[in-house]
Short mmCIF file of C-alpha atoms in Angstrom, two decimals:
data_model
loop_
_atom_site.label_atom_id
_atom_site.label_comp_id
_atom_site.label_asym_id
_atom_site.label_seq_id
_atom_site.Cartn_x
_atom_site.Cartn_y
_atom_site.Cartn_z
CA UNK A 7 -103.71 -8.38 78.16
CA UNK A 8 -102.31 -5.16 79.45
CA UNK A 9 -104.69 -2.65 80.58
CA UNK A 10 -104.64 0.94 79.37
CA UNK A 11 -103.21 2.05 82.70
CA UNK A 12 -100.39 -0.47 82.38
CA UNK A 13 -99.77 0.65 78.84
CA UNK A 14 -99.56 4.26 80.03
CA UNK A 15 -97.01 3.43 82.76
CA UNK A 16 -94.98 1.38 80.36
CA UNK A 17 -95.04 4.25 77.84
CA UNK A 18 -93.90 6.80 80.44
CA UNK A 19 -91.15 4.45 81.60
CA UNK A 20 -90.06 4.02 78.01
CA UNK A 21 -90.21 7.77 77.59
CA UNK A 22 -88.19 8.29 80.81
CA UNK A 23 -85.70 5.70 79.74
CA UNK A 24 -85.29 7.46 76.42
CA UNK A 25 -84.89 10.75 78.19
CA UNK A 26 -82.35 9.23 80.56
CA UNK A 27 -80.42 7.74 77.64
CA UNK A 28 -80.40 11.09 75.94
CA UNK A 29 -79.24 12.69 79.20
CA UNK A 30 -76.50 10.10 79.50
CA UNK A 31 -75.44 10.65 75.90
CA UNK A 32 -75.50 14.39 76.48
CA UNK A 33 -73.41 13.99 79.60
CA UNK A 34 -71.01 11.78 77.67
CA UNK A 35 -70.76 14.41 74.99
CA UNK A 36 -70.23 17.09 77.60
CA UNK A 37 -67.46 15.04 79.20
CA UNK A 38 -65.84 14.52 75.82
CA UNK A 39 -66.17 18.19 75.09
CA UNK A 40 -64.68 18.98 78.49
CA UNK A 41 -61.83 16.60 77.83
CA UNK A 42 -61.24 18.20 74.48
CA UNK A 43 -61.35 21.67 75.94
CA UNK A 44 -58.92 20.74 78.70
CA UNK A 45 -56.61 19.31 76.09
CA UNK A 46 -56.94 22.48 74.05
CA UNK A 47 -56.32 24.53 77.16
CA UNK A 48 -53.12 22.65 77.93
CA UNK A 49 -52.06 23.11 74.34
CA UNK A 50 -52.82 26.79 74.48
CA UNK A 51 -51.02 27.20 77.77
CA UNK A 52 -48.02 25.40 76.34
CA UNK A 53 -48.08 27.53 73.24
CA UNK A 54 -48.47 30.61 75.35
CA UNK A 55 -45.47 29.68 77.45
CA UNK A 56 -43.36 29.01 74.37
CA UNK A 57 -44.57 32.23 72.86
CA UNK A 58 -43.68 34.21 76.04
CA UNK A 59 -40.27 32.69 76.21
CA UNK A 60 -39.51 33.40 72.58
CA UNK A 61 -40.81 36.95 73.05
CA UNK A 62 -38.78 37.56 76.28
CA UNK A 63 -35.40 36.25 75.02
CA UNK A 64 -34.55 39.02 72.55
CA UNK A 65 -35.56 41.66 75.09
CA UNK A 66 -33.32 40.19 77.76
CA UNK A 67 -30.57 39.69 75.24
CA UNK A 68 -30.89 43.31 74.13
CA UNK A 69 -30.78 44.54 77.73
CA UNK A 70 -27.74 42.39 78.44
CA UNK A 71 -26.01 43.65 75.29
CA UNK A 72 -26.70 47.21 76.36
CA UNK A 73 -25.30 46.50 79.81
CA UNK A 74 -22.21 44.89 78.32
CA UNK A 75 -21.69 47.90 76.08
CA UNK A 76 -22.09 50.19 79.10
CA UNK A 77 -19.60 48.14 81.10
CA UNK A 78 -17.19 48.09 78.16
CA UNK A 79 -17.41 51.87 77.96
CA UNK A 80 -16.88 52.16 81.67
CA UNK A 81 -13.89 49.81 81.46
CA UNK A 82 -12.46 51.90 78.65
CA UNK A 83 -12.98 55.07 80.68
CA UNK A 84 -11.29 53.47 83.71
CA UNK A 85 -8.39 52.26 81.56
CA UNK A 86 -8.00 55.73 80.08
CA UNK A 87 -8.13 57.25 83.56
CA UNK A 88 -5.56 54.73 84.79
CA UNK A 89 -3.29 55.52 81.86
CA UNK A 90 -3.67 59.23 82.59
CA UNK A 91 -2.89 58.66 86.30
CA UNK A 92 0.09 56.53 85.27
CA UNK A 93 1.32 59.33 82.99
CA UNK A 94 0.81 61.84 85.79
CA UNK A 95 2.74 59.58 88.19
CA UNK A 96 5.55 59.27 85.68
CA UNK A 97 5.53 63.01 85.25
CA UNK A 98 5.61 63.57 89.01
CA UNK A 99 8.46 61.06 89.39
CA UNK A 100 10.46 62.83 86.68
CA UNK A 101 9.73 66.21 88.22
CA UNK A 102 10.65 64.88 91.66
CA UNK A 103 14.02 63.69 90.35
CA UNK A 104 14.56 67.04 88.59
CA UNK A 105 13.58 69.02 91.69
CA UNK A 106 15.78 66.78 93.84
CA UNK A 107 18.73 67.41 91.50
CA UNK A 108 17.94 71.13 91.44
CA UNK A 109 17.73 71.10 95.23
CA UNK A 110 21.15 69.43 95.46
CA UNK A 111 22.58 71.94 93.02
CA UNK A 112 21.14 74.86 94.98
CA UNK A 113 22.52 73.35 98.19
CA UNK A 114 25.96 73.13 96.58
CA UNK A 115 25.74 76.72 95.36
CA UNK A 116 24.54 77.92 98.75
CA UNK A 117 27.34 76.10 100.57
CA UNK A 118 29.95 77.38 98.12
CA UNK A 119 28.68 80.94 98.51
CA UNK A 120 28.36 80.63 102.30
CA UNK A 121 31.88 79.24 102.67
CA UNK A 122 33.45 81.83 100.35
CA UNK A 123 32.15 84.67 102.48
CA UNK A 124 32.77 82.98 105.83
CA UNK A 125 36.24 84.48 106.31
CA UNK A 126 38.33 87.53 105.55
CA UNK A 127 41.61 85.65 105.71
CA UNK A 128 43.21 85.54 102.26
CA UNK A 129 44.80 82.07 102.76
CA UNK A 130 41.52 80.66 104.10
CA UNK A 131 39.62 82.07 101.13
CA UNK A 132 42.06 80.34 98.77
CA UNK A 133 41.69 77.10 100.75
CA UNK A 134 37.90 77.33 100.51
CA UNK A 135 38.08 77.88 96.73
CA UNK A 136 40.32 74.80 96.50
CA UNK A 137 37.85 72.76 98.58
CA UNK A 138 34.94 73.86 96.43
CA UNK A 139 36.77 72.91 93.24
CA UNK A 140 37.79 69.50 94.64
CA UNK A 141 34.60 68.57 96.49
CA UNK A 142 31.86 70.20 94.48
CA UNK A 143 33.28 70.27 90.97
CA UNK A 144 35.54 67.21 91.27
CA UNK A 145 38.82 68.51 89.87
CA UNK A 146 42.13 66.88 90.75
CA UNK A 147 44.68 69.28 89.27
CA UNK A 148 44.12 73.01 89.09
CA UNK A 149 45.57 76.41 89.92
CA UNK A 150 44.34 79.82 91.02
CA UNK A 151 46.24 82.58 89.22
CA UNK A 152 45.92 86.22 90.25
CA UNK A 153 46.65 89.23 88.09
CA UNK A 154 49.29 91.72 89.16
CA UNK A 155 47.90 95.09 88.03
CA UNK A 156 51.40 96.60 87.79
CA UNK A 157 53.19 93.87 85.83
CA UNK A 158 50.06 92.54 84.07
CA UNK A 159 51.25 89.02 84.93
CA UNK A 160 48.99 86.19 86.02
CA UNK A 161 50.79 84.22 88.74
CA UNK A 162 49.69 81.05 90.56
CA UNK A 163 48.87 81.74 94.22
CA UNK A 164 47.42 78.33 95.05
CA UNK A 165 47.48 74.93 93.37
CA UNK A 166 46.13 71.44 93.89
CA UNK A 167 47.63 68.26 92.41
CA UNK A 168 50.49 70.22 90.83
CA UNK A 169 53.40 72.19 92.28
CA UNK A 170 52.94 75.96 92.27
CA UNK A 171 56.37 76.40 90.69
CA UNK A 172 55.27 74.28 87.72
CA UNK A 173 52.63 76.81 86.72
CA UNK A 174 54.28 79.40 84.49
CA UNK A 175 53.34 83.09 84.89
CA UNK A 176 51.22 84.29 81.98
CA UNK A 177 51.06 87.78 80.48
CA UNK A 178 47.58 89.30 80.20
CA UNK A 179 46.18 88.54 76.75
CA UNK A 180 48.73 85.80 76.00
CA UNK A 181 47.53 82.26 75.31
CA UNK A 182 44.26 80.79 76.56
CA UNK A 183 44.82 81.82 80.20
CA UNK A 184 45.81 85.38 79.26
CA UNK A 185 42.89 85.67 76.84
CA UNK A 186 40.39 84.54 79.49
CA UNK A 187 41.76 87.13 81.91
CA UNK A 188 41.65 89.84 79.25
CA UNK A 189 38.22 89.11 77.79
CA UNK A 190 36.52 87.84 80.94
CA UNK A 191 35.00 84.92 79.03
CA UNK A 192 35.34 81.35 80.31
CA UNK A 193 37.11 78.72 78.23
CA UNK A 194 36.24 75.01 78.13
CA UNK A 195 38.08 72.33 76.13
CA UNK A 196 35.91 70.97 73.32
CA UNK A 197 36.49 67.34 74.33
CA UNK A 198 37.27 66.85 78.02
CA UNK A 199 37.98 63.12 77.60
CA UNK A 200 40.64 63.76 74.94
CA UNK A 201 42.27 66.65 76.78
CA UNK A 202 46.03 66.42 77.46
CA UNK A 203 47.38 68.51 80.32
CA UNK A 204 48.91 71.78 79.19
CA UNK A 205 49.46 74.58 81.74
CA UNK A 206 49.11 77.22 79.03
CA UNK A 207 45.92 75.71 77.61
CA UNK A 208 43.83 74.36 80.55
CA UNK A 209 40.83 72.05 80.26
CA UNK A 210 38.73 74.85 81.78
CA UNK A 211 39.68 78.41 82.57
CA UNK A 212 37.28 80.64 84.51
CA UNK A 213 37.86 84.35 85.06
CA UNK A 214 37.59 85.77 88.59
CA UNK A 215 35.64 88.96 88.00
CA UNK A 216 34.36 91.84 90.07
CA UNK A 217 31.83 93.40 87.70
CA UNK A 218 33.90 93.84 84.52
CA UNK A 219 37.27 93.87 86.25
CA UNK A 220 39.14 90.54 86.13
CA UNK A 221 41.42 89.91 89.10
CA UNK A 222 42.60 86.44 88.08
CA UNK A 223 41.59 83.03 86.75
CA UNK A 224 40.97 79.47 87.88
CA UNK A 225 42.69 77.00 85.55
CA UNK A 226 41.64 73.33 85.68
CA UNK A 227 44.01 70.73 84.21
CA UNK A 228 42.54 67.39 85.33
CA UNK A 229 39.26 66.06 86.75
CA UNK A 230 38.93 63.30 89.35
CA UNK A 231 39.17 59.82 87.81
CA UNK A 232 35.42 59.11 88.14
CA UNK A 233 34.44 62.46 86.67
CA UNK A 234 34.28 62.12 82.89
CA UNK A 235 32.87 65.52 81.97
CA UNK A 236 31.46 68.71 83.43
CA UNK A 237 27.86 68.52 84.68
CA UNK A 238 25.37 71.40 84.16
CA UNK A 239 25.72 72.37 87.83
CA UNK A 240 29.49 72.73 87.35
CA UNK A 241 28.92 75.62 84.94
CA UNK A 242 26.68 77.27 87.56
CA UNK A 243 29.38 76.72 90.16
CA UNK A 244 31.91 78.24 87.79
CA UNK A 245 29.66 81.25 87.33
CA UNK A 246 29.31 81.54 91.09
CA UNK A 247 33.06 81.15 91.57
CA UNK A 248 33.75 83.76 88.88
CA UNK A 249 31.89 86.36 90.93
CA UNK A 250 31.88 85.28 94.57
CA UNK A 251 35.42 83.89 94.69
CA UNK A 252 36.70 87.09 93.11
CA UNK A 253 34.86 89.24 95.68
CA UNK A 254 36.04 87.01 98.54
CA UNK A 255 39.67 87.17 97.32
CA UNK A 256 39.49 90.92 96.77
CA UNK A 257 37.85 91.60 100.16
CA UNK A 258 40.29 89.39 102.06
CA UNK A 259 43.25 91.04 100.34
CA UNK A 260 41.90 94.51 101.15
CA UNK A 261 41.25 93.45 104.73
CA UNK A 262 44.76 91.99 105.09
CA UNK A 263 46.24 95.18 103.67
CA UNK A 264 44.17 97.41 105.92
CA UNK A 265 45.11 95.25 108.92
CA UNK A 266 48.76 95.59 107.98
CA UNK A 267 48.42 99.36 107.52
CA UNK A 268 46.56 99.62 110.81
CA UNK A 269 49.26 97.76 112.68
CA UNK A 270 51.92 99.98 111.04
CA UNK A 271 50.00 103.12 112.04
CA UNK A 272 49.51 101.76 115.56
CA UNK A 273 53.27 101.06 115.71
CA UNK A 274 53.92 104.65 114.65
CA UNK A 275 51.51 106.07 117.22
CA UNK A 276 53.05 103.94 119.96
CA UNK A 277 56.49 105.14 118.90
CA UNK A 278 55.38 108.79 118.90
CA UNK A 279 53.58 108.61 122.25
CA UNK A 280 56.42 106.88 124.08
CA UNK B 17 9.98 59.58 116.63
CA UNK B 18 13.33 59.11 118.43
CA UNK B 19 16.15 61.39 117.27
CA UNK B 20 19.05 59.66 115.52
CA UNK B 21 22.48 61.22 115.96
CA UNK B 22 24.96 61.33 113.10
CA UNK B 23 28.59 62.34 113.58
CA UNK B 24 30.41 63.97 110.65
CA UNK B 25 34.19 63.87 111.00
CA UNK B 26 35.75 65.98 108.25
CA UNK B 27 38.48 68.62 108.25
CA UNK B 28 36.98 70.59 105.35
CA UNK B 29 34.19 72.94 106.54
CA UNK B 30 32.74 72.91 103.02
CA UNK B 31 32.40 69.14 103.06
CA UNK B 32 31.05 69.10 106.60
CA UNK B 33 28.41 71.63 105.67
CA UNK B 34 27.57 69.78 102.48
CA UNK B 35 27.05 66.47 104.32
CA UNK B 36 25.14 68.09 107.19
CA UNK B 37 22.97 69.98 104.71
CA UNK B 38 22.06 66.77 102.90
CA UNK B 39 21.38 64.85 106.13
CA UNK B 40 19.09 67.57 107.46
CA UNK B 41 16.57 66.46 104.87
CA UNK B 42 16.06 63.21 106.80
CA UNK B 43 13.35 63.46 109.44
CA UNK B 44 14.41 62.92 113.06
CA UNK B 45 18.11 63.28 112.37
CA UNK B 46 20.56 65.46 114.32
CA UNK B 47 24.09 66.07 113.04
CA UNK B 48 27.21 66.82 115.06
CA UNK B 49 30.41 67.96 113.34
CA UNK B 50 34.03 67.21 114.23
CA UNK B 51 37.07 68.64 112.42
CA UNK B 52 39.44 65.67 112.83
CA UNK B 53 39.76 62.18 114.34
CA UNK B 54 40.61 63.38 117.85
CA UNK B 55 37.70 65.83 117.86
CA UNK B 56 35.54 62.96 116.58
CA UNK B 57 36.60 60.68 119.46
CA UNK B 58 35.80 63.45 121.95
CA UNK B 59 32.30 63.81 120.52
CA UNK B 60 31.85 60.02 120.51
CA UNK B 61 32.73 59.80 124.19
CA UNK B 62 30.28 62.53 125.15
CA UNK B 63 27.15 61.12 123.51
CA UNK B 64 25.77 58.15 121.60
CA UNK B 65 25.76 58.18 117.78
CA UNK B 66 23.77 56.02 115.38
CA UNK B 67 25.92 56.65 112.29
CA UNK B 68 29.38 58.07 111.59
CA UNK B 69 30.63 59.73 108.40
CA UNK B 70 34.38 60.20 108.38
CA UNK B 71 36.93 61.50 105.93
CA UNK B 72 40.11 59.46 105.57
CA UNK B 73 42.67 62.19 105.02
CA UNK B 74 42.60 64.49 108.02
CA UNK B 75 45.21 66.22 110.18
CA UNK B 76 46.01 65.11 113.77
CA UNK B 77 44.20 61.77 113.45
CA UNK B 78 43.12 60.29 110.11
CA UNK B 79 39.95 58.39 109.34
CA UNK B 80 41.59 54.95 109.31
CA UNK B 81 42.85 55.36 112.89
CA UNK B 82 39.43 56.65 113.91
CA UNK B 83 37.64 53.63 112.35
CA UNK B 84 40.02 51.25 114.11
CA UNK B 85 39.56 52.96 117.51
CA UNK B 86 35.79 53.17 117.13
CA UNK B 87 35.57 49.46 116.30
CA UNK B 88 37.65 48.55 119.36
CA UNK B 89 35.14 50.35 121.59
CA UNK B 90 32.38 47.98 122.75
CA UNK B 91 29.81 50.80 122.66
CA UNK B 92 30.45 51.47 118.97
CA UNK B 93 31.24 48.00 117.64
CA UNK B 94 27.96 47.87 115.73
CA UNK B 95 27.61 51.56 114.81
CA UNK B 96 27.67 51.98 111.02
CA UNK B 97 30.64 53.94 109.65
CA UNK B 98 30.85 55.51 106.18
CA UNK B 99 34.27 56.64 104.98
CA UNK B 100 34.75 59.53 102.54
CA UNK B 101 37.49 58.91 99.99
CA UNK B 102 38.54 59.76 96.48
CA UNK B 103 38.00 57.24 93.70
CA UNK B 104 41.77 56.98 93.23
CA UNK B 105 42.44 56.10 96.89
CA UNK B 106 41.40 52.46 96.49
CA UNK B 107 43.92 51.14 99.02
CA UNK B 108 42.72 53.48 101.78
CA UNK B 109 39.14 52.54 101.04
CA UNK B 110 39.88 48.83 101.22
CA UNK B 111 41.82 49.29 104.45
CA UNK B 112 38.92 51.23 105.97
CA UNK B 113 36.46 48.49 104.99
CA UNK B 114 38.82 45.83 106.39
CA UNK B 115 39.04 47.80 109.67
CA UNK B 116 35.27 47.70 109.98
CA UNK B 117 33.81 50.56 107.97
CA UNK B 118 30.42 49.65 106.47
CA UNK B 119 30.48 51.66 103.26
CA UNK B 120 32.17 54.54 101.47
CA UNK B 121 31.40 57.60 99.37
CA UNK B 122 33.73 59.20 96.87
CA UNK B 123 34.36 62.85 96.07
CA UNK B 124 32.79 64.89 94.57
CA UNK B 125 30.07 64.23 97.08
CA UNK B 126 26.53 63.70 95.82
CA UNK B 127 23.76 64.56 98.29
CA UNK B 128 21.66 61.67 96.92
CA UNK B 129 24.37 59.15 97.75
CA UNK B 130 24.70 60.52 101.30
CA UNK B 131 20.95 60.24 101.84
CA UNK B 132 20.79 56.78 100.31
CA UNK B 133 23.54 55.46 102.60
CA UNK B 134 22.17 57.21 105.70
CA UNK B 135 18.69 55.76 105.11
CA UNK B 136 20.09 52.27 104.57
CA UNK B 137 22.47 52.25 107.52
CA UNK B 138 20.17 53.97 110.00
CA UNK B 139 17.51 51.40 109.19
CA UNK B 140 19.94 48.51 109.71
CA UNK B 141 21.26 49.93 112.97
#
């Protein structure tokens, strides 16, 4: 028979055992709860990550779209700038060609003018006019006719490509040549390519004028084979010839006359002083 | 930059001036003018030239004779020669090229053509 003391020990042990069981159950529950919470945590973390990603994507996409739009604008601006630079280049190239042509024309005019006034010898002046017409204008057949103030006849004093005797003298005011000399206005054939040589109706006829006084004309009958028509610079050369050639011819004639008179006077003086 | 000498042999002063005027636009170029073939030969014997422009029709000695004499000179066998002709004078032009001329220009002279040829031939020489 168990004593009271033994019963008390057994009761406390039972009580402790119960308490221990409860503790073990509680611990088990806590572990389960912990497991559950960890699972929930993983789930939440996963959801959070998914949520972040889905939140971040449109933002990034928007930023990228904005950047693309910016770059597109920049590209457009660069393309427009390039097109403008290209246009400017084209413009410069055209202007360069124009200036180059203008430069050449001015050089031709300068040389023509320089040569015309480089001598006071009448024959040399005529030769220079011939050279200018051949080399700068590109004519093959032409004549220089001078007006005789007394007879009012225009007579050829120099020719190129045609014999001087073939050029008939022309009365002032008669025909194209006479009209040009009388009016002082240049004449150009309407269609150079269809022109047929006619000494009384030249392809081009330019008056040689000193102010309003015409001293003669240049009559052109044929251009060099490779020259199909007159170029703009030719008209400028004609204008220059109209004035400068006339002055050069007039001055050289005056000089020749004065030289001749001087030598006559000198001859007289020598004769008188002997 | 070394100076390159160009000889212009032409009896017409207008043409000589026109060619010289055009060539002056090239940097480092010096032009010497001669009024006919004999004058040209004198200039050629007194100094070295890198390019020669010569007219064909000239008094005393024409351009064809000049081209032939220049080509027979060992010092000038390789010097470029440009002859100046008229479009109609095809035979003269062909003879000049056969004698050793490198190229030709026709009248009326265009400054652009002179410059184009000078640039090309000075580079090749």
